[in-house]
């Protein structure tokens, strides 16, 4: 039996930070027709992380309520790059980079969305065909004064940081996407508010009813502070191996964990409240298993949980430790060089910091000297941080 409008509103509003407007969404739902729900994703990187999936999870909720969702790949707008929250112009991506990234997005998205009931569109379909006259008409629908009221634009002008003309086009083109798709509702992160409000104005200027805006919060990364982003090194990628994904979820702070439940879990509010009444570790294990099961399989989730218990709770060693063989240099093998060479740290500087901080173990013994040299041939088990293990055979 279809859910009533109040029941739909309760589901759709879960986790949202702002709805413009609630009354408009109620009116649209009361028509009884499937609404057209749009969310755009610019392919600026090849892999998606859990932060991206907040919107996809909300799309899935609309989908399960019988509405038509549109997964929009912004292959045209990626040429500009969303200026939201940026203190300087984004470096341009090549056409080849955009197309390569876009090719991976849909397959990753269908780990959450129902493929058969998802309309996938690329905004180059219409934006790439706009004539100069049509672009002039579009630009006439919004004033420069209102555009530079935007906080990140006005701040850059105040700081004498260059603001390129093409960046002013981004909100207009995103708004035109809603016109081309005749969107009833658009989902976006809370940092997207300016772009989303512009879209409503653009739709009205083209004779369409303005879309409802549903804004979701930004998901903090594993550090619990910054928004999840590859540039901050705090992301949980949805293509990461099960054990790595499980371990990263388990590293999330307890207070942030509940936000993950609200934004990413398919559990009901009642089920989440029941988990709140128990031990935080048990709740976090349940969350980690749910996420790994979604992007890999229930079997992989069970195995990852067992591996985590062995490695961390029982302080054991993973069963699938990678192994390498290396010659023994005449002067011995420097630990910093070894950690970097094996890919256990992104740089030699990071390797030094990890050693100084006590984050490196050799055969379960903490190594605190960044000048440590392995002089003898043999087999060494390296542990870097909590989750990285590597067995290296040197000079044998």
mmCIF file of C-alpha atoms in Angstrom:
data_model
loop_
_atom_site.group_PDB
_atom_site.id
_atom_site.type_symbol
_atom_site.label_atom_id
_atom_site.label_comp_id
_atom_site.label_asym_id
_atom_site.label_seq_id
_atom_site.Cartn_x
_atom_site.Cartn_y
_atom_site.Cartn_z
ATOM 1 C CA UNK A 1 0.000 0.000 0.000
ATOM 2 C CA UNK A 2 1.458 3.403 -1.001
ATOM 3 C CA UNK A 3 2.555 5.634 1.854
ATOM 4 C CA UNK A 4 0.474 8.674 2.689
ATOM 5 C CA UNK A 5 1.901 12.149 2.051
ATOM 6 C CA UNK A 6 2.754 12.673 5.758
ATOM 7 C CA UNK A 7 4.503 9.285 5.801
ATOM 8 C CA UNK A 8 6.462 10.159 2.666
ATOM 9 C CA UNK A 9 7.443 13.517 4.158
ATOM 10 C CA UNK A 10 8.725 11.834 7.325
ATOM 11 C CA UNK A 11 10.943 9.535 5.230
ATOM 12 C CA UNK A 12 12.203 12.220 2.864
ATOM 13 C CA UNK A 13 12.937 14.810 5.538
ATOM 14 C CA UNK A 14 15.119 12.407 7.534
ATOM 15 C CA UNK A 15 18.632 13.834 7.769
ATOM 16 C CA UNK A 16 17.869 16.904 5.626
ATOM 17 C CA UNK A 17 19.169 20.279 6.798
ATOM 18 C CA UNK A 18 16.823 22.449 4.745
ATOM 19 C CA UNK A 19 13.779 22.072 2.514
ATOM 20 C CA UNK A 20 12.656 24.876 0.195
ATOM 21 C CA UNK A 21 9.901 24.569 0.695
ATOM 22 C CA UNK A 22 8.090 21.942 2.730
ATOM 23 C CA UNK A 23 4.704 23.292 1.654
ATOM 24 C CA UNK A 24 5.672 23.068 -2.028
ATOM 25 C CA UNK A 25 6.828 19.467 -1.652
ATOM 26 C CA UNK A 26 3.570 18.536 0.081
ATOM 27 C CA UNK A 27 1.598 20.060 -2.813
ATOM 28 C CA UNK A 28 3.639 18.167 -5.379
ATOM 29 C CA UNK A 29 3.228 14.883 -3.492
ATOM 30 C CA UNK A 30 -0.527 15.449 -3.167
ATOM 31 C CA UNK A 31 -0.876 15.368 -6.959
ATOM 32 C CA UNK A 32 -0.227 11.631 -6.765
ATOM 33 C CA UNK A 33 1.960 11.644 -9.865
ATOM 34 C CA UNK A 34 5.561 10.371 -9.801
ATOM 35 C CA UNK A 35 7.806 13.387 -9.291
ATOM 36 C CA UNK A 36 11.006 13.974 -11.266
ATOM 37 C CA UNK A 37 13.867 14.012 -8.765
ATOM 38 C CA UNK A 38 17.250 15.300 -9.910
ATOM 39 C CA UNK A 39 20.724 15.133 -8.395
ATOM 40 C CA UNK A 40 23.866 16.130 -10.276
ATOM 41 C CA UNK A 41 27.389 14.749 -9.898
ATOM 42 C CA UNK A 42 30.314 16.372 -11.687
ATOM 43 C CA UNK A 43 32.910 13.713 -12.627
ATOM 44 C CA UNK A 44 35.939 15.519 -11.184
ATOM 45 C CA UNK A 45 37.542 12.330 -9.775
ATOM 46 C CA UNK A 46 37.298 8.667 -10.811
ATOM 47 C CA UNK A 47 36.086 7.203 -7.528
ATOM 48 C CA UNK A 48 33.139 8.055 -5.321
ATOM 49 C CA UNK A 49 33.298 8.030 -1.538
ATOM 50 C CA UNK A 50 30.647 7.737 1.165
ATOM 51 C CA UNK A 51 30.175 11.513 1.185
ATOM 52 C CA UNK A 52 28.869 11.329 -2.395
ATOM 53 C CA UNK A 53 26.453 8.562 -1.473
ATOM 54 C CA UNK A 54 24.476 10.714 0.977
ATOM 55 C CA UNK A 55 22.539 12.129 -1.975
ATOM 56 C CA UNK A 56 22.293 8.716 -3.621
ATOM 57 C CA UNK A 57 20.782 7.223 -0.482
ATOM 58 C CA UNK A 58 18.151 9.964 -0.496
ATOM 59 C CA UNK A 59 17.546 9.332 -4.212
ATOM 60 C CA UNK A 60 16.945 5.677 -3.391
ATOM 61 C CA UNK A 61 14.317 6.687 -0.823
ATOM 62 C CA UNK A 62 12.487 8.731 -3.460
ATOM 63 C CA UNK A 63 12.836 5.801 -5.844
ATOM 64 C CA UNK A 64 11.305 3.353 -3.374
ATOM 65 C CA UNK A 65 8.380 5.736 -2.908
ATOM 66 C CA UNK A 66 7.625 5.453 -6.624
ATOM 67 C CA UNK A 67 9.190 8.658 -7.932
ATOM 68 C CA UNK A 68 11.338 9.007 -11.051
ATOM 69 C CA UNK A 69 14.912 9.785 -10.177
ATOM 70 C CA UNK A 70 17.454 11.307 -12.534
ATOM 71 C CA UNK A 71 21.130 10.613 -11.957
ATOM 72 C CA UNK A 72 22.736 13.523 -13.759
ATOM 73 C CA UNK A 73 26.396 13.299 -14.711
ATOM 74 C CA UNK A 74 27.722 16.837 -15.129
ATOM 75 C CA UNK A 75 30.197 16.076 -17.882
ATOM 76 C CA UNK A 76 29.720 19.588 -19.332
ATOM 77 C CA UNK A 77 29.696 21.550 -16.061
ATOM 78 C CA UNK A 78 32.824 19.630 -14.959
ATOM 79 C CA UNK A 79 34.689 21.685 -17.550
ATOM 80 C CA UNK A 80 34.087 24.691 -15.307
ATOM 81 C CA UNK A 81 34.149 23.023 -11.902
ATOM 82 C CA UNK A 82 31.708 23.929 -9.145
ATOM 83 C CA UNK A 83 33.011 27.097 -7.435
ATOM 84 C CA UNK A 84 31.013 26.414 -4.239
ATOM 85 C CA UNK A 85 33.249 26.878 -1.226
ATOM 86 C CA UNK A 86 36.330 27.434 -3.363
ATOM 87 C CA UNK A 87 38.836 30.156 -2.512
ATOM 88 C CA UNK A 88 40.377 30.043 -5.974
ATOM 89 C CA UNK A 89 39.592 28.863 -9.487
ATOM 90 C CA UNK A 90 39.577 25.100 -9.936
ATOM 91 C CA UNK A 91 42.281 23.739 -12.251
ATOM 92 C CA UNK A 92 40.678 22.667 -15.538
ATOM 93 C CA UNK A 93 40.161 19.004 -16.359
ATOM 94 C CA UNK A 94 40.854 17.662 -19.817
ATOM 95 C CA UNK A 95 38.038 16.190 -21.866
ATOM 96 C CA UNK A 96 39.716 12.780 -21.590
ATOM 97 C CA UNK A 97 39.847 13.023 -17.777
ATOM 98 C CA UNK A 98 36.177 13.996 -17.593
ATOM 99 C CA UNK A 99 35.072 11.155 -19.837
ATOM 100 C CA UNK A 100 37.200 8.597 -17.988
ATOM 101 C CA UNK A 101 35.772 9.699 -14.642
ATOM 102 C CA UNK A 102 32.209 9.794 -15.961
ATOM 103 C CA UNK A 103 32.508 6.229 -17.234
ATOM 104 C CA UNK A 104 32.988 4.968 -13.674
ATOM 105 C CA UNK A 105 30.216 6.966 -11.997
ATOM 106 C CA UNK A 106 27.125 5.097 -13.089
ATOM 107 C CA UNK A 107 28.455 1.640 -12.191
ATOM 108 C CA UNK A 108 29.371 2.924 -8.740
ATOM 109 C CA UNK A 109 25.989 4.628 -8.328
ATOM 110 C CA UNK A 110 24.108 1.415 -9.089
ATOM 111 C CA UNK A 111 25.520 -0.108 -5.933
ATOM 112 C CA UNK A 112 22.797 1.996 -4.286
ATOM 113 C CA UNK A 113 20.257 2.873 -6.961
ATOM 114 C CA UNK A 114 17.900 0.540 -8.800
ATOM 115 C CA UNK A 115 19.429 0.433 -12.288
ATOM 116 C CA UNK A 116 16.167 -0.458 -14.032
ATOM 117 C CA UNK A 117 14.331 2.516 -12.500
ATOM 118 C CA UNK A 118 17.047 5.154 -12.863
ATOM 119 C CA UNK A 119 17.196 7.723 -15.648
ATOM 120 C CA UNK A 120 20.872 8.490 -16.318
ATOM 121 C CA UNK A 121 21.554 11.725 -18.185
ATOM 122 C CA UNK A 122 24.650 13.728 -19.162
ATOM 123 C CA UNK A 123 24.261 17.491 -19.259
ATOM 124 C CA UNK A 124 26.395 17.782 -22.381
ATOM 125 C CA UNK A 125 23.234 16.510 -24.135
ATOM 126 C CA UNK A 126 21.699 20.002 -23.933
ATOM 127 C CA UNK A 127 24.401 22.357 -22.668
ATOM 128 C CA UNK A 128 26.720 21.383 -25.506
ATOM 129 C CA UNK A 129 24.024 22.346 -28.015
ATOM 130 C CA UNK A 130 23.093 25.812 -26.721
ATOM 131 C CA UNK A 131 23.588 28.462 -29.378
ATOM 132 C CA UNK A 132 25.194 31.845 -28.626
ATOM 133 C CA UNK A 133 21.722 33.406 -28.772
ATOM 134 C CA UNK A 134 20.386 30.883 -26.264
ATOM 135 C CA UNK A 135 23.349 31.492 -23.961
ATOM 136 C CA UNK A 136 22.696 35.245 -24.087
ATOM 137 C CA UNK A 137 19.048 34.601 -23.215
ATOM 138 C CA UNK A 138 20.096 32.385 -20.281
ATOM 139 C CA UNK A 139 22.571 34.959 -18.953
ATOM 140 C CA UNK A 140 19.856 37.642 -19.095
ATOM 141 C CA UNK A 141 17.826 35.768 -16.465
ATOM 142 C CA UNK A 142 20.163 36.699 -13.596
ATOM 143 C CA UNK A 143 21.991 39.870 -12.639
ATOM 144 C CA UNK A 144 25.677 40.312 -11.941
ATOM 145 C CA UNK A 145 24.848 42.123 -8.706
ATOM 146 C CA UNK A 146 23.016 39.092 -7.344
ATOM 147 C CA UNK A 147 25.715 36.738 -8.596
ATOM 148 C CA UNK A 148 28.529 38.488 -6.735
ATOM 149 C CA UNK A 149 26.451 38.578 -3.554
ATOM 150 C CA UNK A 150 27.444 34.932 -3.339
ATOM 151 C CA UNK A 151 29.712 34.644 -0.294
ATOM 152 C CA UNK A 152 32.611 32.763 -1.891
ATOM 153 C CA UNK A 153 32.579 35.117 -4.915
ATOM 154 C CA UNK A 154 32.379 38.296 -2.828
ATOM 155 C CA UNK A 155 35.142 37.033 -0.527
ATOM 156 C CA UNK A 156 37.463 36.384 -3.437
ATOM 157 C CA UNK A 157 36.818 39.862 -4.818
ATOM 158 C CA UNK A 158 37.459 41.381 -1.385
ATOM 159 C CA UNK A 159 40.703 39.417 -1.093
ATOM 160 C CA UNK A 160 41.737 40.408 -4.652
ATOM 161 C CA UNK A 161 41.771 36.743 -5.662
ATOM 162 C CA UNK A 162 40.995 36.237 -9.363
ATOM 163 C CA UNK A 163 37.403 35.309 -10.204
ATOM 164 C CA UNK A 164 37.114 34.079 -13.770
ATOM 165 C CA UNK A 165 34.063 34.925 -15.864
ATOM 166 C CA UNK A 166 33.424 31.294 -16.707
ATOM 167 C CA UNK A 167 32.879 30.522 -12.998
ATOM 168 C CA UNK A 168 29.847 32.844 -13.008
ATOM 169 C CA UNK A 169 28.291 30.552 -15.584
ATOM 170 C CA UNK A 170 28.228 27.518 -13.321
ATOM 171 C CA UNK A 171 25.028 28.349 -11.372
ATOM 172 C CA UNK A 172 23.267 29.369 -14.576
ATOM 173 C CA UNK A 173 24.151 26.143 -16.364
ATOM 174 C CA UNK A 174 23.179 24.023 -13.354
ATOM 175 C CA UNK A 175 19.884 25.898 -13.311
ATOM 176 C CA UNK A 176 19.362 25.195 -17.003
ATOM 177 C CA UNK A 177 19.827 21.483 -16.245
ATOM 178 C CA UNK A 178 16.636 21.699 -14.179
ATOM 179 C CA UNK A 179 14.855 23.372 -17.090
ATOM 180 C CA UNK A 180 15.998 20.714 -19.555
ATOM 181 C CA UNK A 181 14.960 17.901 -17.215
ATOM 182 C CA UNK A 182 11.755 19.594 -15.961
ATOM 183 C CA UNK A 183 12.789 18.722 -12.425
ATOM 184 C CA UNK A 184 10.226 18.781 -9.619
ATOM 185 C CA UNK A 185 12.812 18.320 -6.861
ATOM 186 C CA UNK A 186 16.580 18.740 -6.754
ATOM 187 C CA UNK A 187 18.865 17.263 -4.126
ATOM 188 C CA UNK A 188 22.142 18.871 -3.135
ATOM 189 C CA UNK A 189 24.622 19.337 -0.340
ATOM 190 C CA UNK A 190 24.181 22.276 2.016
ATOM 191 C CA UNK A 191 27.153 23.979 0.343
ATOM 192 C CA UNK A 192 25.123 24.031 -2.878
ATOM 193 C CA UNK A 193 22.386 26.371 -1.665
ATOM 194 C CA UNK A 194 23.305 29.293 -3.914
ATOM 195 C CA UNK A 195 23.333 27.130 -7.048
ATOM 196 C CA UNK A 196 20.063 25.457 -6.110
ATOM 197 C CA UNK A 197 18.239 28.726 -5.403
ATOM 198 C CA UNK A 198 19.428 30.090 -8.762
ATOM 199 C CA UNK A 199 17.947 27.002 -10.443
ATOM 200 C CA UNK A 200 14.515 27.853 -9.037
ATOM 201 C CA UNK A 201 14.773 31.349 -10.526
ATOM 202 C CA UNK A 202 15.943 30.031 -13.885
ATOM 203 C CA UNK A 203 13.025 27.591 -14.062
ATOM 204 C CA UNK A 204 10.526 30.383 -13.367
ATOM 205 C CA UNK A 205 12.053 32.524 -16.113
ATOM 206 C CA UNK A 206 11.492 29.639 -18.555
ATOM 207 C CA UNK A 207 7.860 29.267 -17.528
ATOM 208 C CA UNK A 208 8.278 26.227 -15.276
ATOM 209 C CA UNK A 209 7.170 25.731 -11.692
ATOM 210 C CA UNK A 210 10.254 26.080 -9.469
ATOM 211 C CA UNK A 211 11.707 22.858 -8.170
ATOM 212 C CA UNK A 212 11.729 21.988 -4.484
ATOM 213 C CA UNK A 213 15.211 22.041 -2.971
ATOM 214 C CA UNK A 214 16.170 19.335 -0.497
ATOM 215 C CA UNK A 215 19.602 19.951 1.025
ATOM 216 C CA UNK A 216 21.599 17.316 2.845
ATOM 217 C CA UNK A 217 24.456 17.934 5.281
ATOM 218 C CA UNK A 218 28.060 17.338 4.333
ATOM 219 C CA UNK A 219 29.428 14.110 5.772
ATOM 220 C CA UNK A 220 32.554 14.404 7.897
ATOM 221 C CA UNK A 221 35.409 12.089 7.021
ATOM 222 C CA UNK A 222 37.318 9.696 9.222
ATOM 223 C CA UNK A 223 38.928 12.637 11.057
ATOM 224 C CA UNK A 224 35.479 13.695 12.288
ATOM 225 C CA UNK A 225 36.201 17.343 11.441
ATOM 226 C CA UNK A 226 36.602 18.106 7.744
ATOM 227 C CA UNK A 227 34.035 17.142 5.123
ATOM 228 C CA UNK A 228 34.877 13.841 3.491
ATOM 229 C CA UNK A 229 37.236 14.525 0.622
ATOM 230 C CA UNK A 230 40.115 12.832 -1.118
ATOM 231 C CA UNK A 231 42.061 16.088 -0.835
ATOM 232 C CA UNK A 232 41.831 15.853 2.980
ATOM 233 C CA UNK A 233 42.819 12.179 3.029
ATOM 234 C CA UNK A 234 39.801 11.334 5.203
ATOM 235 C CA UNK A 235 37.628 9.570 2.650
ATOM 236 C CA UNK A 236 36.096 6.097 2.678
ATOM 237 C CA UNK A 237 35.966 5.087 -0.979
ATOM 238 C CA UNK A 238 33.136 2.867 -2.067
ATOM 239 C CA UNK A 239 35.541 0.768 -4.165
ATOM 240 C CA UNK A 240 38.015 0.206 -1.343
ATOM 241 C CA UNK A 241 38.658 -3.410 -0.262
ATOM 242 C CA UNK A 242 36.211 -4.719 2.377
ATOM 243 C CA UNK A 243 38.769 -4.883 5.201
ATOM 244 C CA UNK A 244 39.998 -1.353 4.546
ATOM 245 C CA UNK A 245 36.451 -0.011 4.345
ATOM 246 C CA UNK A 246 35.411 -1.810 7.532
ATOM 247 C CA UNK A 247 38.455 -0.557 9.440
ATOM 248 C CA UNK A 248 37.911 3.030 8.347
ATOM 249 C CA UNK A 249 34.277 2.999 9.478
ATOM 250 C CA UNK A 250 35.385 1.594 12.820
ATOM 251 C CA UNK A 251 37.833 4.496 13.185
ATOM 252 C CA UNK A 252 35.055 7.101 12.989
ATOM 253 C CA UNK A 253 34.385 8.901 16.281
ATOM 254 C CA UNK A 254 31.327 7.679 18.212
ATOM 255 C CA UNK A 255 29.465 10.996 17.978
ATOM 256 C CA UNK A 256 30.001 11.216 14.209
ATOM 257 C CA UNK A 257 28.922 7.579 13.815
ATOM 258 C CA UNK A 258 25.296 8.490 14.515
ATOM 259 C CA UNK A 259 25.348 10.997 11.667
ATOM 260 C CA UNK A 260 26.554 8.173 9.414
ATOM 261 C CA UNK A 261 23.570 6.119 10.570
ATOM 262 C CA UNK A 262 21.128 8.960 9.800
ATOM 263 C CA UNK A 263 22.553 9.661 6.353
ATOM 264 C CA UNK A 264 23.731 6.272 5.096
ATOM 265 C CA UNK A 265 21.880 3.476 6.876
ATOM 266 C CA UNK A 266 18.782 1.769 5.548
ATOM 267 C CA UNK A 267 17.745 0.972 9.122
ATOM 268 C CA UNK A 268 14.586 2.555 10.481
ATOM 269 C CA UNK A 269 14.698 5.317 13.077
ATOM 270 C CA UNK A 270 13.444 2.808 15.659
ATOM 271 C CA UNK A 271 16.243 0.371 14.846
ATOM 272 C CA UNK A 272 18.841 3.112 15.169
ATOM 273 C CA UNK A 273 17.417 4.183 18.529
ATOM 274 C CA UNK A 274 17.692 0.578 19.709
ATOM 275 C CA UNK A 275 21.376 0.591 18.720
ATOM 276 C CA UNK A 276 21.862 3.868 20.623
ATOM 277 C CA UNK A 277 20.693 2.107 23.786
ATOM 278 C CA UNK A 278 23.503 -0.449 23.482
ATOM 279 C CA UNK A 279 27.286 -0.237 23.432
ATOM 280 C CA UNK A 280 28.772 2.169 20.837
ATOM 281 C CA UNK A 281 31.221 -0.456 19.582
ATOM 282 C CA UNK A 282 28.397 -2.884 18.780
ATOM 283 C CA UNK A 283 26.568 -0.117 16.908
ATOM 284 C CA UNK A 284 29.686 0.777 14.945
ATOM 285 C CA UNK A 285 30.262 -2.849 13.979
ATOM 286 C CA UNK A 286 26.665 -3.006 12.738
ATOM 287 C CA UNK A 287 27.222 0.162 10.707
ATOM 288 C CA UNK A 288 30.507 -1.076 9.238
ATOM 289 C CA UNK A 289 28.951 -4.403 8.272
ATOM 290 C CA UNK A 290 25.974 -2.706 6.634
ATOM 291 C CA UNK A 291 28.209 -0.434 4.560
ATOM 292 C CA UNK A 292 30.589 -3.200 3.488
ATOM 293 C CA UNK A 293 27.652 -5.466 2.615
ATOM 294 C CA UNK A 294 26.137 -2.737 0.436
ATOM 295 C CA UNK A 295 29.259 -2.119 -1.626
ATOM 296 C CA UNK A 296 30.668 -5.655 -1.600
ATOM 297 C CA UNK A 297 28.525 -8.475 -0.164
ATOM 298 C CA UNK A 298 27.168 -9.797 3.148
ATOM 299 C CA UNK A 299 29.829 -12.509 3.044
ATOM 300 C CA UNK A 300 32.579 -9.921 2.635
ATOM 301 C CA UNK A 301 31.109 -7.926 5.522
ATOM 302 C CA UNK A 302 31.147 -10.952 7.829
ATOM 303 C CA UNK A 303 34.740 -11.755 6.868
ATOM 304 C CA UNK A 304 35.812 -8.139 7.390
ATOM 305 C CA UNK A 305 34.257 -8.112 10.849
ATOM 306 C CA UNK A 306 36.113 -11.318 11.766
ATOM 307 C CA UNK A 307 39.370 -9.910 10.420
ATOM 308 C CA UNK A 308 38.904 -6.692 12.382
ATOM 309 C CA UNK A 309 38.283 -8.664 15.566
ATOM 310 C CA UNK A 310 41.428 -10.724 15.018
ATOM 311 C CA UNK A 311 43.671 -7.773 14.214
ATOM 312 C CA UNK A 312 42.408 -5.134 16.615
ATOM 313 C CA UNK A 313 40.490 -6.754 19.455
ATOM 314 C CA UNK A 314 42.888 -9.680 19.741
ATOM 315 C CA UNK A 315 45.906 -7.734 18.395
ATOM 316 C CA UNK A 316 46.535 -10.373 15.767
ATOM 317 C CA UNK A 317 47.894 -10.131 12.234
ATOM 318 C CA UNK A 318 45.678 -10.132 9.118
ATOM 319 C CA UNK A 319 45.458 -13.396 7.241
ATOM 320 C CA UNK A 320 46.138 -11.794 3.836
ATOM 321 C CA UNK A 321 49.286 -9.755 4.514
ATOM 322 C CA UNK A 322 50.997 -8.650 1.295
ATOM 323 C CA UNK A 323 54.578 -9.893 0.951
ATOM 324 C CA UNK A 324 57.552 -8.462 -0.954
ATOM 325 C CA UNK A 325 61.138 -9.545 -1.545
ATOM 326 C CA UNK A 326 63.942 -7.006 -1.711
ATOM 327 C CA UNK A 327 67.738 -7.159 -1.915
ATOM 328 C CA UNK A 328 69.754 -6.004 1.092
ATOM 329 C CA UNK A 329 71.760 -2.872 0.242
ATOM 330 C CA UNK A 330 75.419 -2.885 1.263
ATOM 331 C CA UNK A 331 74.773 -0.120 3.809
ATOM 332 C CA UNK A 332 71.602 -1.757 5.097
ATOM 333 C CA UNK A 333 67.935 -0.943 4.444
ATOM 334 C CA UNK A 334 66.716 2.401 5.793
ATOM 335 C CA UNK A 335 63.320 2.133 7.470
ATOM 336 C CA UNK A 336 61.998 5.427 6.061
ATOM 337 C CA UNK A 337 62.952 4.426 2.514
ATOM 338 C CA UNK A 338 61.457 0.971 3.016
ATOM 339 C CA UNK A 339 58.094 2.289 4.236
ATOM 340 C CA UNK A 340 57.872 4.686 1.294
ATOM 341 C CA UNK A 341 59.049 2.089 -1.237
ATOM 342 C CA UNK A 342 56.378 -0.378 -0.104
ATOM 343 C CA UNK A 343 53.641 2.253 -0.414
ATOM 344 C CA UNK A 344 52.892 2.280 3.299
ATOM 345 C CA UNK A 345 53.284 6.068 3.393
ATOM 346 C CA UNK A 346 52.603 8.682 0.738
ATOM 347 C CA UNK A 347 56.009 10.331 1.186
ATOM 348 C CA UNK A 348 59.261 9.923 3.079
ATOM 349 C CA UNK A 349 58.261 12.880 5.229
ATOM 350 C CA UNK A 350 55.058 11.103 6.231
ATOM 351 C CA UNK A 351 57.072 7.938 6.968
ATOM 352 C CA UNK A 352 59.352 9.907 9.300
ATOM 353 C CA UNK A 353 56.375 11.449 11.113
ATOM 354 C CA UNK A 354 54.748 8.061 11.597
ATOM 355 C CA UNK A 355 57.928 6.611 13.064
ATOM 356 C CA UNK A 356 58.441 9.555 15.424
ATOM 357 C CA UNK A 357 54.810 9.289 16.571
ATOM 358 C CA UNK A 358 55.238 5.598 17.394
ATOM 359 C CA UNK A 359 53.007 4.466 14.554
ATOM 360 C CA UNK A 360 55.450 1.931 13.069
ATOM 361 C CA UNK A 361 56.192 -1.566 14.354
ATOM 362 C CA UNK A 362 58.806 -4.059 13.169
ATOM 363 C CA UNK A 363 57.959 -7.607 14.204
ATOM 364 C CA UNK A 364 55.522 -6.145 16.789
ATOM 365 C CA UNK A 365 58.201 -3.874 18.321
ATOM 366 C CA UNK A 366 57.646 -0.121 18.082
ATOM 367 C CA UNK A 367 60.344 1.639 16.021
ATOM 368 C CA UNK A 368 60.780 5.275 17.069
ATOM 369 C CA UNK A 369 64.043 6.195 15.328
ATOM 370 C CA UNK A 370 63.527 7.551 11.782
ATOM 371 C CA UNK A 371 67.215 6.750 11.113
ATOM 372 C CA UNK A 372 66.677 3.055 11.890
ATOM 373 C CA UNK A 373 68.602 0.737 9.545
ATOM 374 C CA UNK A 374 67.866 -2.934 8.931
ATOM 375 C CA UNK A 375 71.365 -4.412 8.623
ATOM 376 C CA UNK A 376 70.506 -8.115 8.608
ATOM 377 C CA UNK A 377 68.862 -10.276 5.996
ATOM 378 C CA UNK A 378 65.593 -11.807 7.136
ATOM 379 C CA UNK A 379 61.824 -11.580 7.176
ATOM 380 C CA UNK A 380 60.246 -8.518 8.756
ATOM 381 C CA UNK A 381 56.590 -7.839 9.513
ATOM 382 C CA UNK A 382 55.920 -4.117 9.235
ATOM 383 C CA UNK A 383 52.857 -2.478 10.719
ATOM 384 C CA UNK A 384 52.226 1.164 9.815
ATOM 385 C CA UNK A 385 49.346 2.773 11.644
ATOM 386 C CA UNK A 386 46.490 0.554 12.731
ATOM 387 C CA UNK A 387 45.534 -1.065 9.441
ATOM 388 C CA UNK A 388 48.590 -1.363 7.179
ATOM 389 C CA UNK A 389 50.644 -4.574 7.367
ATOM 390 C CA UNK A 390 53.362 -5.761 5.020
ATOM 391 C CA UNK A 391 55.726 -8.731 5.269
ATOM 392 C CA UNK A 392 59.045 -8.063 3.554
ATOM 393 C CA UNK A 393 61.827 -10.585 2.941
ATOM 394 C CA UNK A 394 65.138 -8.750 2.682
ATOM 395 C CA UNK A 395 68.303 -10.255 1.217
ATOM 396 C CA UNK A 396 67.246 -13.901 1.227
#
